[in-house]
Amino acid sequence: MLSKSDKTAVKCLTLSAEQGDASAQNSLGVMYYKEGMYYKEGRKGVKENYKTAFKWFTLSANQGNAEAQYYLGEMYRDGRGVVKDYKTAVKWLTLSVEQGNAKAQNSLGLMYDNGEGVVQDDKTAVKWYILSAKQGDVNARNNLGWMYVKINKKTWSLLDVRNFIDEVLDKFEEPEEKPKKKNIWSLLKLRVMKKIKRLYKKKYLCYYNGK
């Protein structure tokens, strides 16, 4: 349940949100969204929280708020507060990444990684993971690590690796965003360190061995 201070914040934010303030609408959406996430699915009030969050995110996103666009993409992807729709999720995440939102870049990378709402494309996924990781997003760094594990399973020659890196570089439209070729593989290996290796060995070893 919302704390007393949270309820006061909701009251104040609602006044601003109802007057069309995009930032207040987004903040209100975040509060209801996190309230919905706090409880397990199926608990009383959760669906209502998601629906209310969806309402405020939509109003804010339509005014161009990048964070609201990201959350709206997440809600469409996961089917929270709205019917699951991968293509619409991609639409909102794309609008958010156009404004440089790191979380949206990572989420869009996942959509390409899994082929949800788009044609599956590891190279485009890597592009978005890199852009997000460069902004410090930890989840994107972890996803780069898992992508390295995924790629490393393939029986590739050195030429295959070089071609993959060249194709990743071709995905970057802005020259200033494009990383140096020699850094791509190290970026992919960025999170295949202590934590990722431990998870890989304990939890995913059987999966990656095809068992």
PDB file of C-alpha atoms in Angstrom, residues 8-209:
ATOM      1  CA  THR A   8       0.374  13.146  -0.142  1.00  0.00           C
ATOM      2  CA  ALA A   9       2.730  13.080  -3.123  1.00  0.00           C
ATOM      3  CA  VAL A  10       0.042  11.441  -5.277  1.00  0.00           C
ATOM      4  CA  LYS A  11      -2.432  14.140  -4.300  1.00  0.00           C
ATOM      5  CA  CYS A  12      -0.031  16.938  -5.250  1.00  0.00           C
ATOM      6  CA  LEU A  13       1.097  15.243  -8.459  1.00  0.00           C
ATOM      7  CA  THR A  14      -2.494  14.560  -9.484  1.00  0.00           C
ATOM      8  CA  LEU A  15      -3.312  18.273  -9.306  1.00  0.00           C
ATOM      9  CA  SER A  16      -0.408  19.061 -11.664  1.00  0.00           C
ATOM     10  CA  ALA A  17      -1.034  16.045 -13.885  1.00  0.00           C
ATOM     11  CA  GLU A  18      -4.677  16.965 -14.382  1.00  0.00           C
ATOM     12  CA  GLN A  19      -3.518  20.361 -15.616  1.00  0.00           C
ATOM     13  CA  GLY A  20      -1.472  18.638 -18.308  1.00  0.00           C
ATOM     14  CA  ASP A  21       2.018  18.682 -16.760  1.00  0.00           C
ATOM     15  CA  ALA A  22       3.897  15.874 -18.572  1.00  0.00           C
ATOM     16  CA  SER A  23       6.513  15.463 -15.852  1.00  0.00           C
ATOM     17  CA  ALA A  24       3.851  15.125 -13.147  1.00  0.00           C
ATOM     18  CA  GLN A  25       1.909  12.672 -15.300  1.00  0.00           C
ATOM     19  CA  ASN A  26       5.029  10.539 -15.703  1.00  0.00           C
ATOM     20  CA  SER A  27       5.899  10.697 -12.000  1.00  0.00           C
ATOM     21  CA  LEU A  28       2.361   9.699 -11.100  1.00  0.00           C
ATOM     22  CA  GLY A  29       2.553   6.829 -13.555  1.00  0.00           C
ATOM     23  CA  VAL A  30       5.818   5.647 -11.984  1.00  0.00           C
ATOM     24  CA  MET A  31       4.271   5.626  -8.500  1.00  0.00           C
ATOM     25  CA  TYR A  32       1.271   3.549  -9.583  1.00  0.00           C
ATOM     26  CA  TYR A  33       3.456   1.271 -11.725  1.00  0.00           C
ATOM     27  CA  LYS A  34       5.844   0.527  -8.870  1.00  0.00           C
ATOM     28  CA  GLU A  35       2.895   0.028  -6.536  1.00  0.00           C
ATOM     29  CA  GLY A  36       1.615  -2.590  -8.960  1.00  0.00           C
ATOM     30  CA  MET A  37       5.071  -4.227  -9.155  1.00  0.00           C
ATOM     31  CA  TYR A  38       5.330  -4.267  -5.353  1.00  0.00           C
ATOM     32  CA  TYR A  39       2.649  -6.915  -4.980  1.00  0.00           C
ATOM     33  CA  LYS A  40       2.538 -10.303  -6.630  1.00  0.00           C
ATOM     34  CA  GLU A  41       0.339 -10.564  -9.706  1.00  0.00           C
ATOM     35  CA  GLY A  42      -3.238 -11.388  -8.801  1.00  0.00           C
ATOM     36  CA  ARG A  43      -3.281  -9.490  -5.520  1.00  0.00           C
ATOM     37  CA  LYS A  44      -6.139  -7.065  -4.949  1.00  0.00           C
ATOM     38  CA  GLY A  45      -5.520  -3.633  -6.454  1.00  0.00           C
ATOM     39  CA  VAL A  46      -2.618  -4.587  -8.705  1.00  0.00           C
ATOM     40  CA  LYS A  47      -4.560  -4.495 -11.980  1.00  0.00           C
ATOM     41  CA  GLU A  48      -6.078  -1.162 -11.028  1.00  0.00           C
ATOM     42  CA  ASN A  49      -2.634   0.260 -10.279  1.00  0.00           C
ATOM     43  CA  TYR A  50      -1.323  -0.835 -13.674  1.00  0.00           C
ATOM     44  CA  LYS A  51      -4.325   0.605 -15.484  1.00  0.00           C
ATOM     45  CA  THR A  52      -3.912   3.930 -13.694  1.00  0.00           C
ATOM     46  CA  ALA A  53      -0.176   3.939 -14.436  1.00  0.00           C
ATOM     47  CA  PHE A  54      -0.920   3.187 -18.095  1.00  0.00           C
ATOM     48  CA  LYS A  55      -3.339   6.115 -18.248  1.00  0.00           C
ATOM     49  CA  TRP A  56      -0.785   8.627 -16.916  1.00  0.00           C
ATOM     50  CA  PHE A  57       2.119   7.242 -18.937  1.00  0.00           C
ATOM     51  CA  THR A  58       0.045   7.514 -22.111  1.00  0.00           C
ATOM     52  CA  LEU A  59      -0.828  11.153 -21.446  1.00  0.00           C
ATOM     53  CA  SER A  60       2.797  11.975 -20.665  1.00  0.00           C
ATOM     54  CA  ALA A  61       4.269   9.943 -23.537  1.00  0.00           C
ATOM     55  CA  ASN A  62       2.002  11.673 -26.026  1.00  0.00           C
ATOM     56  CA  GLN A  63       3.581  14.938 -24.912  1.00  0.00           C
ATOM     57  CA  GLY A  64       7.034  13.543 -25.688  1.00  0.00           C
ATOM     58  CA  ASN A  65       8.235  12.536 -22.217  1.00  0.00           C
ATOM     59  CA  ALA A  66      11.034  10.014 -22.897  1.00  0.00           C
ATOM     60  CA  GLU A  67      10.735   8.160 -19.587  1.00  0.00           C
ATOM     61  CA  ALA A  68       6.974   7.778 -19.979  1.00  0.00           C
ATOM     62  CA  GLN A  69       7.527   6.454 -23.501  1.00  0.00           C
ATOM     63  CA  TYR A  70       9.960   3.894 -22.070  1.00  0.00           C
ATOM     64  CA  TYR A  71       7.516   2.750 -19.386  1.00  0.00           C
ATOM     65  CA  LEU A  72       4.679   2.595 -21.896  1.00  0.00           C
ATOM     66  CA  GLY A  73       6.846   0.369 -24.080  1.00  0.00           C
ATOM     67  CA  GLU A  74       7.526  -1.873 -21.082  1.00  0.00           C
ATOM     68  CA  MET A  75       3.812  -2.128 -20.272  1.00  0.00           C
ATOM     69  CA  TYR A  76       2.932  -3.108 -23.840  1.00  0.00           C
ATOM     70  CA  ARG A  77       5.778  -5.625 -23.902  1.00  0.00           C
ATOM     71  CA  ASP A  78       4.784  -7.282 -20.613  1.00  0.00           C
ATOM     72  CA  GLY A  79       1.017  -6.895 -20.922  1.00  0.00           C
ATOM     73  CA  ARG A  80       0.634  -4.927 -17.701  1.00  0.00           C
ATOM     74  CA  GLY A  81      -2.384  -2.637 -17.667  1.00  0.00           C
ATOM     75  CA  VAL A  82      -2.923  -3.249 -21.384  1.00  0.00           C
ATOM     76  CA  VAL A  83      -3.086  -6.150 -23.834  1.00  0.00           C
ATOM     77  CA  LYS A  84       0.419  -7.360 -24.721  1.00  0.00           C
ATOM     78  CA  ASP A  85       1.500  -5.893 -28.055  1.00  0.00           C
ATOM     79  CA  TYR A  86       5.160  -6.220 -29.069  1.00  0.00           C
ATOM     80  CA  LYS A  87       4.919  -3.980 -32.124  1.00  0.00           C
ATOM     81  CA  THR A  88       3.400  -1.135 -30.111  1.00  0.00           C
ATOM     82  CA  ALA A  89       6.055  -1.711 -27.454  1.00  0.00           C
ATOM     83  CA  VAL A  90       8.745  -1.280 -30.119  1.00  0.00           C
ATOM     84  CA  LYS A  91       7.037   1.907 -31.306  1.00  0.00           C
ATOM     85  CA  TRP A  92       7.178   3.575 -27.884  1.00  0.00           C
ATOM     86  CA  LEU A  93      10.668   2.304 -27.061  1.00  0.00           C
ATOM     87  CA  THR A  94      11.907   3.652 -30.393  1.00  0.00           C
ATOM     88  CA  LEU A  95      10.462   7.089 -29.623  1.00  0.00           C
ATOM     89  CA  SER A  96      12.209   6.996 -26.263  1.00  0.00           C
ATOM     90  CA  VAL A  97      15.603   5.922 -27.628  1.00  0.00           C
ATOM     91  CA  GLU A  98      15.420   8.756 -30.141  1.00  0.00           C
ATOM     92  CA  GLN A  99      15.728  11.000 -27.088  1.00  0.00           C
ATOM     93  CA  GLY A 100      18.648   8.978 -25.738  1.00  0.00           C
ATOM     94  CA  ASN A 101      16.896   7.108 -22.906  1.00  0.00           C
ATOM     95  CA  ALA A 102      19.339   4.423 -21.721  1.00  0.00           C
ATOM     96  CA  LYS A 103      16.712   2.071 -20.270  1.00  0.00           C
ATOM     97  CA  ALA A 104      14.756   2.190 -23.504  1.00  0.00           C
ATOM     98  CA  GLN A 105      17.928   1.451 -25.495  1.00  0.00           C
ATOM     99  CA  ASN A 106      18.472  -1.681 -23.426  1.00  0.00           C
ATOM    100  CA  SER A 107      14.824  -2.747 -23.740  1.00  0.00           C
ATOM    101  CA  LEU A 108      14.851  -2.214 -27.495  1.00  0.00           C
ATOM    102  CA  GLY A 109      18.015  -4.295 -27.617  1.00  0.00           C
ATOM    103  CA  LEU A 110      16.123  -7.087 -25.844  1.00  0.00           C
ATOM    104  CA  MET A 111      13.306  -6.874 -28.382  1.00  0.00           C
ATOM    105  CA  TYR A 112      15.815  -7.417 -31.207  1.00  0.00           C
ATOM    106  CA  ASP A 113      17.636 -10.053 -29.194  1.00  0.00           C
ATOM    107  CA  ASN A 114      14.419 -12.055 -28.728  1.00  0.00           C
ATOM    108  CA  GLY A 115      12.735 -11.153 -32.012  1.00  0.00           C
ATOM    109  CA  GLU A 116       9.722  -9.584 -30.296  1.00  0.00           C
ATOM    110  CA  GLY A 117       7.829  -7.146 -32.538  1.00  0.00           C
ATOM    111  CA  VAL A 118      10.835  -7.008 -34.881  1.00  0.00           C
ATOM    112  CA  VAL A 119      12.889  -9.423 -36.952  1.00  0.00           C
ATOM    113  CA  GLN A 120      15.431 -11.094 -34.644  1.00  0.00           C
ATOM    114  CA  ASP A 121      18.819  -9.434 -35.155  1.00  0.00           C
ATOM    115  CA  ASP A 122      21.777  -9.969 -32.820  1.00  0.00           C
ATOM    116  CA  LYS A 123      23.762  -7.157 -34.405  1.00  0.00           C
ATOM    117  CA  THR A 124      21.060  -4.534 -33.856  1.00  0.00           C
ATOM    118  CA  ALA A 125      20.604  -5.850 -30.322  1.00  0.00           C
ATOM    119  CA  VAL A 126      24.323  -5.365 -29.660  1.00  0.00           C
ATOM    120  CA  LYS A 127      24.140  -1.830 -31.025  1.00  0.00           C
ATOM    121  CA  TRP A 128      21.422  -0.833 -28.545  1.00  0.00           C
ATOM    122  CA  TYR A 129      23.103  -2.663 -25.668  1.00  0.00           C
ATOM    123  CA  ILE A 130      26.341  -0.783 -26.374  1.00  0.00           C
ATOM    124  CA  LEU A 131      24.638   2.616 -26.501  1.00  0.00           C
ATOM    125  CA  SER A 132      22.822   1.863 -23.253  1.00  0.00           C
ATOM    126  CA  ALA A 133      25.894   0.430 -21.511  1.00  0.00           C
ATOM    127  CA  LYS A 134      27.926   3.513 -22.461  1.00  0.00           C
ATOM    128  CA  GLN A 135      25.408   5.519 -20.448  1.00  0.00           C
ATOM    129  CA  GLY A 136      26.001   3.266 -17.465  1.00  0.00           C
ATOM    130  CA  ASP A 137      22.975   0.966 -17.661  1.00  0.00           C
ATOM    131  CA  VAL A 138      23.905  -2.160 -15.683  1.00  0.00           C
ATOM    132  CA  ASN A 139      21.261  -4.343 -17.339  1.00  0.00           C
ATOM    133  CA  ALA A 140      22.650  -3.482 -20.769  1.00  0.00           C
ATOM    134  CA  ARG A 141      26.148  -4.438 -19.594  1.00  0.00           C
ATOM    135  CA  ASN A 142      24.799  -7.766 -18.357  1.00  0.00           C
ATOM    136  CA  ASN A 143      22.989  -8.335 -21.653  1.00  0.00           C
ATOM    137  CA  LEU A 144      26.223  -7.684 -23.542  1.00  0.00           C
ATOM    138  CA  GLY A 145      27.797 -10.369 -21.391  1.00  0.00           C
ATOM    139  CA  TRP A 146      25.055 -12.853 -22.209  1.00  0.00           C
ATOM    140  CA  MET A 147      25.319 -11.934 -25.885  1.00  0.00           C
ATOM    141  CA  TYR A 148      29.024 -12.779 -25.703  1.00  0.00           C
ATOM    142  CA  VAL A 149      28.136 -16.169 -24.204  1.00  0.00           C
ATOM    143  CA  LYS A 150      25.537 -16.689 -26.939  1.00  0.00           C
ATOM    144  CA  ILE A 151      27.946 -15.746 -29.726  1.00  0.00           C
ATOM    145  CA  ASN A 152      30.786 -17.724 -28.187  1.00  0.00           C
ATOM    146  CA  LYS A 153      28.668 -20.886 -28.527  1.00  0.00           C
ATOM    147  CA  LYS A 154      28.744 -20.552 -32.303  1.00  0.00           C
ATOM    148  CA  THR A 155      31.405 -22.344 -34.298  1.00  0.00           C
ATOM    149  CA  TRP A 156      32.874 -19.234 -35.861  1.00  0.00           C
ATOM    150  CA  SER A 157      36.119 -18.588 -37.629  1.00  0.00           C
ATOM    151  CA  LEU A 158      38.080 -15.389 -37.014  1.00  0.00           C
ATOM    152  CA  LEU A 159      36.613 -14.074 -40.275  1.00  0.00           C
ATOM    153  CA  ASP A 160      33.090 -14.731 -38.972  1.00  0.00           C
ATOM    154  CA  VAL A 161      33.876 -12.700 -35.849  1.00  0.00           C
ATOM    155  CA  ARG A 162      35.327  -9.838 -37.883  1.00  0.00           C
ATOM    156  CA  ASN A 163      32.288  -9.805 -40.178  1.00  0.00           C
ATOM    157  CA  PHE A 164      29.945  -9.748 -37.193  1.00  0.00           C
ATOM    158  CA  ILE A 165      31.791  -6.754 -35.705  1.00  0.00           C
ATOM    159  CA  ASP A 166      31.755  -4.922 -39.059  1.00  0.00           C
ATOM    160  CA  GLU A 167      28.015  -5.494 -39.359  1.00  0.00           C
ATOM    161  CA  VAL A 168      27.464  -4.200 -35.800  1.00  0.00           C
ATOM    162  CA  LEU A 169      29.405  -1.041 -36.676  1.00  0.00           C
ATOM    163  CA  ASP A 170      27.243  -0.560 -39.778  1.00  0.00           C
ATOM    164  CA  LYS A 171      24.188  -0.340 -37.487  1.00  0.00           C
ATOM    165  CA  PHE A 172      25.402   2.934 -35.970  1.00  0.00           C
ATOM    166  CA  GLU A 173      23.983   5.841 -37.964  1.00  0.00           C
ATOM    167  CA  GLU A 174      25.732   8.648 -36.074  1.00  0.00           C
ATOM    168  CA  PRO A 175      29.561   8.718 -36.400  1.00  0.00           C
ATOM    169  CA  GLU A 176      30.011  10.052 -32.860  1.00  0.00           C
ATOM    170  CA  GLU A 177      28.077   7.071 -31.451  1.00  0.00           C
ATOM    171  CA  LYS A 178      30.125   4.459 -33.291  1.00  0.00           C
ATOM    172  CA  PRO A 179      32.653   2.664 -31.023  1.00  0.00           C
ATOM    173  CA  LYS A 180      36.102   1.688 -32.256  1.00  0.00           C
ATOM    174  CA  LYS A 181      36.267  -1.717 -33.882  1.00  0.00           C
ATOM    175  CA  LYS A 182      38.883  -2.987 -31.420  1.00  0.00           C
ATOM    176  CA  ASN A 183      36.581  -2.120 -28.506  1.00  0.00           C
ATOM    177  CA  ILE A 184      33.509  -4.057 -29.672  1.00  0.00           C
ATOM    178  CA  TRP A 185      34.640  -7.481 -28.523  1.00  0.00           C
ATOM    179  CA  SER A 186      35.845  -6.126 -25.183  1.00  0.00           C
ATOM    180  CA  LEU A 187      32.440  -4.418 -24.749  1.00  0.00           C
ATOM    181  CA  LEU A 188      30.747  -7.744 -25.392  1.00  0.00           C
ATOM    182  CA  LYS A 189      32.963  -9.358 -22.763  1.00  0.00           C
ATOM    183  CA  LEU A 190      32.407  -6.483 -20.340  1.00  0.00           C
ATOM    184  CA  ARG A 191      30.141  -8.364 -17.937  1.00  0.00           C
ATOM    185  CA  VAL A 192      31.383 -11.924 -18.440  1.00  0.00           C
ATOM    186  CA  MET A 193      33.256 -11.473 -15.200  1.00  0.00           C
ATOM    187  CA  LYS A 194      32.689 -12.644 -11.625  1.00  0.00           C
ATOM    188  CA  LYS A 195      28.910 -12.324 -11.290  1.00  0.00           C
ATOM    189  CA  ILE A 196      27.998 -13.401 -14.828  1.00  0.00           C
ATOM    190  CA  LYS A 197      30.426 -16.321 -14.789  1.00  0.00           C
ATOM    191  CA  ARG A 198      28.999 -17.478 -11.464  1.00  0.00           C
ATOM    192  CA  LEU A 199      25.411 -17.304 -12.769  1.00  0.00           C
ATOM    193  CA  TYR A 200      26.421 -18.958 -16.017  1.00  0.00           C
ATOM    194  CA  LYS A 201      28.096 -21.898 -14.296  1.00  0.00           C
ATOM    195  CA  LYS A 202      25.455 -22.459 -11.615  1.00  0.00           C
ATOM    196  CA  LYS A 203      22.157 -21.613 -13.271  1.00  0.00           C
ATOM    197  CA  TYR A 204      22.581 -21.761 -17.040  1.00  0.00           C
ATOM    198  CA  LEU A 205      25.255 -24.392 -17.602  1.00  0.00           C
ATOM    199  CA  CYS A 206      22.747 -27.121 -18.472  1.00  0.00           C
ATOM    200  CA  TYR A 207      20.797 -24.780 -20.763  1.00  0.00           C
ATOM    201  CA  TYR A 208      23.859 -23.752 -22.740  1.00  0.00           C
ATOM    202  CA  ASN A 209      25.017 -27.353 -22.979  1.00  0.00           C
TER     203      ASN A 209
END
